[in-house]
Short mmCIF file of N, CA and C in Angstrom, two decimals:
data_model
loop_
_atom_site.label_atom_id
_atom_site.label_comp_id
_atom_site.label_asym_id
_atom_site.label_seq_id
_atom_site.Cartn_x
_atom_site.Cartn_y
_atom_site.Cartn_z
N UNK A 1 172.51 74.70 -20.99
CA UNK A 1 172.15 74.48 -19.60
C UNK A 1 171.40 75.69 -19.09
N UNK A 2 170.38 75.42 -18.29
CA UNK A 2 169.56 76.48 -17.72
C UNK A 2 169.98 76.74 -16.27
N UNK A 3 169.31 77.70 -15.65
CA UNK A 3 169.59 78.00 -14.24
C UNK A 3 169.29 76.80 -13.36
N UNK A 4 168.30 76.01 -13.75
CA UNK A 4 167.98 74.81 -12.98
C UNK A 4 169.13 73.81 -13.02
N UNK A 5 169.78 73.68 -14.16
CA UNK A 5 170.91 72.76 -14.27
C UNK A 5 172.09 73.23 -13.43
N UNK A 6 172.37 74.53 -13.48
CA UNK A 6 173.47 75.05 -12.68
C UNK A 6 173.17 74.93 -11.18
N UNK A 7 171.94 75.18 -10.80
CA UNK A 7 171.56 75.05 -9.39
C UNK A 7 171.68 73.60 -8.93
N UNK A 8 171.19 72.69 -9.76
CA UNK A 8 171.27 71.27 -9.42
C UNK A 8 172.72 70.81 -9.34
N UNK A 9 173.56 71.31 -10.23
CA UNK A 9 174.98 70.97 -10.18
C UNK A 9 175.63 71.51 -8.91
N UNK A 10 175.28 72.73 -8.53
CA UNK A 10 175.79 73.32 -7.29
C UNK A 10 175.38 72.48 -6.08
N UNK A 11 174.12 72.09 -6.03
CA UNK A 11 173.62 71.25 -4.94
C UNK A 11 174.36 69.92 -4.93
N UNK A 12 174.58 69.34 -6.10
CA UNK A 12 175.27 68.06 -6.19
C UNK A 12 176.70 68.18 -5.68
N UNK A 13 177.38 69.25 -6.00
CA UNK A 13 178.77 69.44 -5.52
C UNK A 13 178.79 69.57 -4.00
N UNK A 14 177.86 70.35 -3.43
CA UNK A 14 177.81 70.51 -1.98
C UNK A 14 177.51 69.16 -1.32
N UNK A 15 176.55 68.42 -1.88
CA UNK A 15 176.23 67.10 -1.33
C UNK A 15 177.42 66.16 -1.41
N UNK A 16 178.14 66.18 -2.53
CA UNK A 16 179.29 65.28 -2.70
C UNK A 16 180.42 65.64 -1.73
N UNK A 17 180.66 66.92 -1.52
CA UNK A 17 181.70 67.33 -0.58
C UNK A 17 181.35 66.90 0.85
N UNK A 18 180.09 67.12 1.22
CA UNK A 18 179.66 66.71 2.56
C UNK A 18 179.77 65.19 2.71
N UNK A 19 179.32 64.45 1.71
CA UNK A 19 179.36 62.99 1.79
C UNK A 19 180.80 62.48 1.82
N UNK A 20 181.67 63.07 1.03
CA UNK A 20 183.07 62.63 1.02
C UNK A 20 183.72 62.88 2.38
N UNK A 21 183.43 64.03 2.99
CA UNK A 21 183.99 64.32 4.31
C UNK A 21 183.45 63.34 5.34
N UNK A 22 182.14 63.05 5.28
CA UNK A 22 181.54 62.14 6.25
C UNK A 22 182.02 60.71 6.06
N UNK A 23 182.27 60.30 4.83
CA UNK A 23 182.78 58.95 4.59
C UNK A 23 184.23 58.84 5.08
N UNK A 24 185.00 59.90 4.89
CA UNK A 24 186.40 59.88 5.31
C UNK A 24 186.54 59.94 6.83
N UNK A 25 185.72 60.76 7.48
CA UNK A 25 185.81 60.93 8.94
C UNK A 25 184.41 60.91 9.55
N UNK A 26 183.81 59.73 9.67
CA UNK A 26 182.43 59.66 10.15
C UNK A 26 182.24 60.13 11.58
N UNK A 27 183.19 59.84 12.45
CA UNK A 27 183.02 60.26 13.84
C UNK A 27 183.21 61.76 14.00
N UNK A 28 184.09 62.35 13.20
CA UNK A 28 184.23 63.81 13.22
C UNK A 28 182.97 64.48 12.70
N UNK A 29 182.33 63.87 11.72
CA UNK A 29 181.06 64.39 11.20
C UNK A 29 179.99 64.35 12.28
N UNK A 30 179.94 63.26 13.02
CA UNK A 30 178.96 63.15 14.10
C UNK A 30 179.21 64.21 15.17
N UNK A 31 180.46 64.41 15.55
CA UNK A 31 180.78 65.41 16.58
C UNK A 31 180.48 66.83 16.09
N UNK A 32 180.77 67.11 14.83
CA UNK A 32 180.49 68.45 14.29
C UNK A 32 178.99 68.71 14.25
N UNK A 33 178.22 67.71 13.84
CA UNK A 33 176.77 67.87 13.81
C UNK A 33 176.23 68.07 15.23
N UNK A 34 176.77 67.35 16.19
CA UNK A 34 176.33 67.51 17.58
C UNK A 34 176.66 68.90 18.10
N UNK A 35 177.84 69.41 17.79
CA UNK A 35 178.21 70.75 18.26
C UNK A 35 177.34 71.82 17.59
N UNK A 36 177.02 71.65 16.31
CA UNK A 36 176.12 72.59 15.65
C UNK A 36 174.73 72.55 16.27
N UNK A 37 174.28 71.37 16.62
CA UNK A 37 172.97 71.23 17.25
C UNK A 37 172.94 71.92 18.60
N UNK A 38 174.01 71.78 19.38
CA UNK A 38 174.07 72.43 20.68
C UNK A 38 174.17 73.95 20.55
N UNK A 39 174.89 74.43 19.54
CA UNK A 39 175.03 75.88 19.34
C UNK A 39 173.72 76.52 18.93
N UNK A 40 172.93 75.84 18.14
CA UNK A 40 171.70 76.43 17.61
C UNK A 40 170.45 75.95 18.33
N UNK A 41 170.61 75.31 19.48
CA UNK A 41 169.45 74.76 20.18
C UNK A 41 168.43 75.84 20.53
N UNK A 42 168.89 76.99 20.93
CA UNK A 42 167.97 78.06 21.31
C UNK A 42 167.26 78.65 20.10
N UNK A 43 167.87 78.58 18.93
CA UNK A 43 167.29 79.18 17.73
C UNK A 43 166.60 78.20 16.83
N UNK A 44 165.79 77.29 17.38
CA UNK A 44 165.12 76.29 16.57
C UNK A 44 164.19 76.95 15.55
N UNK A 45 163.56 78.06 15.92
CA UNK A 45 162.65 78.74 15.01
C UNK A 45 163.33 79.24 13.76
N UNK A 46 164.61 79.53 13.86
CA UNK A 46 165.36 80.02 12.70
C UNK A 46 165.48 78.93 11.65
N UNK A 47 165.61 77.69 12.08
CA UNK A 47 165.77 76.58 11.14
C UNK A 47 164.59 76.46 10.20
N UNK A 48 163.37 76.64 10.71
CA UNK A 48 162.21 76.48 9.82
C UNK A 48 162.21 77.54 8.74
N UNK A 49 162.59 78.76 9.07
CA UNK A 49 162.63 79.81 8.04
C UNK A 49 163.76 79.57 7.05
N UNK A 50 164.86 79.01 7.53
CA UNK A 50 165.96 78.65 6.64
C UNK A 50 165.52 77.59 5.64
N UNK A 51 164.87 76.52 6.13
CA UNK A 51 164.40 75.46 5.25
C UNK A 51 163.32 75.96 4.29
N UNK A 52 162.40 76.79 4.79
CA UNK A 52 161.35 77.32 3.92
C UNK A 52 161.93 78.23 2.85
N UNK A 53 162.93 79.01 3.20
CA UNK A 53 163.58 79.86 2.21
C UNK A 53 164.25 79.05 1.11
N UNK A 54 164.92 77.98 1.52
CA UNK A 54 165.54 77.11 0.52
C UNK A 54 164.49 76.45 -0.37
N UNK A 55 163.37 76.03 0.23
CA UNK A 55 162.31 75.41 -0.57
C UNK A 55 161.75 76.40 -1.58
N UNK A 56 161.49 77.61 -1.16
CA UNK A 56 160.96 78.61 -2.09
C UNK A 56 161.95 78.93 -3.20
N UNK A 57 163.22 78.99 -2.86
CA UNK A 57 164.24 79.24 -3.87
C UNK A 57 164.28 78.11 -4.90
N UNK A 58 164.22 76.87 -4.43
CA UNK A 58 164.22 75.73 -5.35
C UNK A 58 162.98 75.77 -6.25
N UNK A 59 161.84 76.10 -5.69
CA UNK A 59 160.61 76.13 -6.47
C UNK A 59 160.59 77.27 -7.46
N UNK A 60 161.17 78.41 -7.10
CA UNK A 60 161.24 79.52 -8.05
C UNK A 60 162.13 79.17 -9.24
N UNK A 61 163.22 78.50 -8.98
CA UNK A 61 164.13 78.12 -10.06
C UNK A 61 163.49 77.03 -10.93
N UNK A 62 162.75 76.11 -10.29
CA UNK A 62 162.16 75.00 -11.03
C UNK A 62 160.82 75.37 -11.67
N UNK A 63 160.34 76.58 -11.47
CA UNK A 63 159.00 76.97 -11.91
C UNK A 63 158.80 76.79 -13.42
N UNK A 64 159.71 77.32 -14.22
CA UNK A 64 159.56 77.24 -15.68
C UNK A 64 160.46 76.14 -16.21
N UNK A 65 159.88 75.14 -16.73
CA UNK A 65 160.66 74.06 -17.32
C UNK A 65 160.02 72.72 -17.04
N UNK A 66 160.32 71.80 -17.91
CA UNK A 66 159.74 70.48 -17.78
C UNK A 66 160.82 69.42 -18.00
N UNK A 67 162.02 69.72 -17.50
CA UNK A 67 163.11 68.77 -17.63
C UNK A 67 163.33 68.07 -16.30
N UNK A 68 164.17 67.04 -16.33
CA UNK A 68 164.43 66.29 -15.11
C UNK A 68 165.06 67.16 -14.03
N UNK A 69 165.89 68.11 -14.41
CA UNK A 69 166.50 69.00 -13.42
C UNK A 69 165.44 69.82 -12.70
N UNK A 70 164.44 70.27 -13.42
CA UNK A 70 163.36 71.03 -12.80
C UNK A 70 162.57 70.16 -11.82
N UNK A 71 162.32 68.94 -12.22
CA UNK A 71 161.59 68.02 -11.34
C UNK A 71 162.41 67.69 -10.10
N UNK A 72 163.72 67.50 -10.27
CA UNK A 72 164.58 67.21 -9.12
C UNK A 72 164.59 68.39 -8.15
N UNK A 73 164.66 69.61 -8.69
CA UNK A 73 164.64 70.78 -7.81
C UNK A 73 163.29 70.92 -7.10
N UNK A 74 162.22 70.55 -7.78
CA UNK A 74 160.91 70.58 -7.14
C UNK A 74 160.88 69.64 -5.94
N UNK A 75 161.39 68.41 -6.10
CA UNK A 75 161.37 67.45 -4.99
C UNK A 75 162.37 67.81 -3.91
N UNK A 76 163.48 68.45 -4.26
CA UNK A 76 164.39 68.97 -3.24
C UNK A 76 163.67 70.05 -2.44
N UNK A 77 162.89 70.88 -3.13
CA UNK A 77 162.09 71.89 -2.44
C UNK A 77 161.05 71.26 -1.52
N UNK A 78 160.43 70.16 -1.94
CA UNK A 78 159.48 69.45 -1.09
C UNK A 78 160.18 68.94 0.17
N UNK A 79 161.39 68.42 0.00
CA UNK A 79 162.17 67.96 1.15
C UNK A 79 162.42 69.10 2.12
N UNK A 80 162.86 70.25 1.60
CA UNK A 80 163.15 71.39 2.48
C UNK A 80 161.88 71.93 3.13
N UNK A 81 160.77 71.96 2.41
CA UNK A 81 159.52 72.45 3.00
C UNK A 81 159.07 71.52 4.12
N UNK A 82 159.16 70.23 3.91
CA UNK A 82 158.80 69.26 4.94
C UNK A 82 159.70 69.41 6.16
N UNK A 83 161.00 69.58 5.91
CA UNK A 83 161.93 69.79 7.02
C UNK A 83 161.59 71.07 7.78
N UNK A 84 161.16 72.11 7.07
CA UNK A 84 160.76 73.34 7.72
C UNK A 84 159.54 73.16 8.61
N UNK A 85 158.57 72.40 8.13
CA UNK A 85 157.39 72.15 8.96
C UNK A 85 157.74 71.29 10.17
N UNK A 86 158.58 70.29 9.98
CA UNK A 86 158.97 69.44 11.10
C UNK A 86 159.86 70.17 12.09
N UNK A 87 160.60 71.17 11.62
CA UNK A 87 161.50 71.92 12.50
C UNK A 87 160.73 72.80 13.48
N UNK A 88 159.42 72.93 13.31
CA UNK A 88 158.63 73.69 14.27
C UNK A 88 158.55 72.96 15.61
N UNK A 89 158.69 71.64 15.58
CA UNK A 89 158.72 70.87 16.82
C UNK A 89 160.04 71.13 17.53
N UNK A 90 160.01 71.22 18.81
CA UNK A 90 161.22 71.56 19.55
C UNK A 90 162.28 70.46 19.48
N UNK A 91 161.90 69.20 19.49
CA UNK A 91 162.89 68.13 19.49
C UNK A 91 163.20 67.55 18.13
N UNK A 92 162.74 68.22 17.06
CA UNK A 92 162.93 67.65 15.72
C UNK A 92 164.39 67.50 15.35
N UNK A 93 165.18 68.56 15.51
CA UNK A 93 166.58 68.50 15.10
C UNK A 93 167.35 67.45 15.90
N UNK A 94 167.03 67.33 17.19
CA UNK A 94 167.70 66.32 18.00
C UNK A 94 167.31 64.91 17.57
N UNK A 95 166.04 64.70 17.27
CA UNK A 95 165.62 63.37 16.84
C UNK A 95 166.19 63.03 15.47
N UNK A 96 166.30 64.03 14.60
CA UNK A 96 166.90 63.82 13.29
C UNK A 96 168.38 63.44 13.44
N UNK A 97 169.07 64.16 14.32
CA UNK A 97 170.47 63.86 14.58
C UNK A 97 170.62 62.45 15.13
N UNK A 98 169.78 62.08 16.12
CA UNK A 98 169.88 60.75 16.72
C UNK A 98 169.58 59.65 15.71
N UNK A 99 168.63 59.88 14.82
CA UNK A 99 168.27 58.87 13.85
C UNK A 99 169.37 58.64 12.81
N UNK A 100 169.95 59.73 12.30
CA UNK A 100 170.93 59.60 11.22
C UNK A 100 172.37 59.46 11.69
N UNK A 101 172.74 60.10 12.80
CA UNK A 101 174.15 60.08 13.20
C UNK A 101 174.38 59.61 14.63
N UNK A 102 173.56 60.05 15.55
CA UNK A 102 173.84 59.86 16.97
C UNK A 102 173.96 58.41 17.41
N UNK A 103 173.12 57.55 16.88
CA UNK A 103 173.12 56.16 17.32
C UNK A 103 173.72 55.23 16.28
N UNK A 104 174.49 55.75 15.36
CA UNK A 104 175.07 54.92 14.29
C UNK A 104 176.56 54.69 14.54
N UNK A 105 177.01 53.55 14.08
CA UNK A 105 178.44 53.26 14.12
C UNK A 105 179.11 53.99 12.96
N UNK A 106 180.42 53.93 12.93
CA UNK A 106 181.15 54.58 11.84
C UNK A 106 180.77 53.98 10.49
N UNK A 107 180.58 52.66 10.46
CA UNK A 107 180.18 52.00 9.21
C UNK A 107 178.78 52.43 8.79
N UNK A 108 177.87 52.55 9.73
CA UNK A 108 176.52 52.99 9.42
C UNK A 108 176.49 54.40 8.86
N UNK A 109 177.30 55.28 9.45
CA UNK A 109 177.39 56.66 8.95
C UNK A 109 177.95 56.66 7.54
N UNK A 110 178.96 55.85 7.31
CA UNK A 110 179.55 55.77 5.96
C UNK A 110 178.53 55.28 4.94
N UNK A 111 177.71 54.30 5.31
CA UNK A 111 176.70 53.78 4.39
C UNK A 111 175.64 54.83 4.07
N UNK A 112 175.21 55.58 5.07
CA UNK A 112 174.22 56.65 4.84
C UNK A 112 174.78 57.67 3.87
N UNK A 113 176.02 58.08 4.10
CA UNK A 113 176.61 59.09 3.23
C UNK A 113 177.05 58.53 1.88
N UNK A 114 177.25 57.23 1.78
CA UNK A 114 177.48 56.64 0.46
C UNK A 114 176.22 56.77 -0.39
N UNK A 115 175.07 56.59 0.24
CA UNK A 115 173.80 56.82 -0.47
C UNK A 115 173.65 58.27 -0.91
N UNK A 116 174.05 59.21 -0.04
CA UNK A 116 174.00 60.61 -0.42
C UNK A 116 174.96 60.91 -1.56
N UNK A 117 176.12 60.27 -1.56
CA UNK A 117 177.08 60.45 -2.64
C UNK A 117 176.52 59.94 -3.96
N UNK A 118 175.83 58.81 -3.93
CA UNK A 118 175.19 58.30 -5.15
C UNK A 118 174.10 59.24 -5.65
N UNK A 119 173.32 59.80 -4.74
CA UNK A 119 172.29 60.76 -5.12
C UNK A 119 172.93 62.02 -5.71
N UNK A 120 174.02 62.47 -5.13
CA UNK A 120 174.73 63.63 -5.66
C UNK A 120 175.27 63.35 -7.06
N UNK A 121 175.78 62.14 -7.27
CA UNK A 121 176.27 61.78 -8.61
C UNK A 121 175.13 61.77 -9.62
N UNK A 122 173.96 61.28 -9.21
CA UNK A 122 172.81 61.28 -10.11
C UNK A 122 172.37 62.70 -10.44
N UNK A 123 172.36 63.58 -9.45
CA UNK A 123 172.01 64.99 -9.69
C UNK A 123 173.03 65.65 -10.62
N UNK A 124 174.30 65.39 -10.40
CA UNK A 124 175.33 65.98 -11.24
C UNK A 124 175.22 65.46 -12.67
N UNK A 125 174.94 64.20 -12.83
CA UNK A 125 174.77 63.61 -14.15
C UNK A 125 173.59 64.26 -14.88
N UNK A 126 172.47 64.45 -14.16
CA UNK A 126 171.31 65.11 -14.78
C UNK A 126 171.65 66.53 -15.21
N UNK A 127 172.38 67.23 -14.37
CA UNK A 127 172.72 68.62 -14.68
C UNK A 127 173.66 68.72 -15.86
N UNK A 128 174.69 67.90 -15.87
CA UNK A 128 175.70 67.96 -16.94
C UNK A 128 175.11 67.49 -18.28
N UNK A 129 174.25 66.50 -18.24
CA UNK A 129 173.64 65.99 -19.46
C UNK A 129 172.55 66.92 -20.01
N UNK A 130 172.12 67.86 -19.20
CA UNK A 130 171.08 68.79 -19.64
C UNK A 130 169.69 68.19 -19.65
N UNK A 131 169.50 67.19 -18.81
CA UNK A 131 168.20 66.52 -18.75
C UNK A 131 167.19 67.33 -17.96
#
C-alpha cells in the first residue's frame, strides 16, 4: 500500500463515521451543521483556503501513481478545489446547507448520508485492495 492508499483509507473512515452519525441522528446532524455555519459566518474567507489546502494536499499525494486510489484522490481534490472557489461567494455555505440538510426531512438526510456511506465503502475497498 502506498501513501495514496493510506490517505484514501483515512478519508473513507472519516466519511463513514460522519455518515453513520448522520444516519443515526439526522436532526442532530442538521442542528450541528447549522450551529457550525452560524459560528463561522464571519470567517467565510477562511473556508476557501481550507478547501484549497485540502485540494492541494490530495493532489500532492496523488501526483505519482496511476492506480485507482490516485485517481480517486485527484477527483476528491477537484471536489475540494471547486468548493473553495464556490466558497468565495458570501451565501455559498448557507445555500449548501439549505440544499443538503436545511430543507430535508430526517429520511432525506438519511438517504443522502447512505450514499456517502456507500462512497466511503468504495473508497475503503479501493484502498484495502491496493487498487
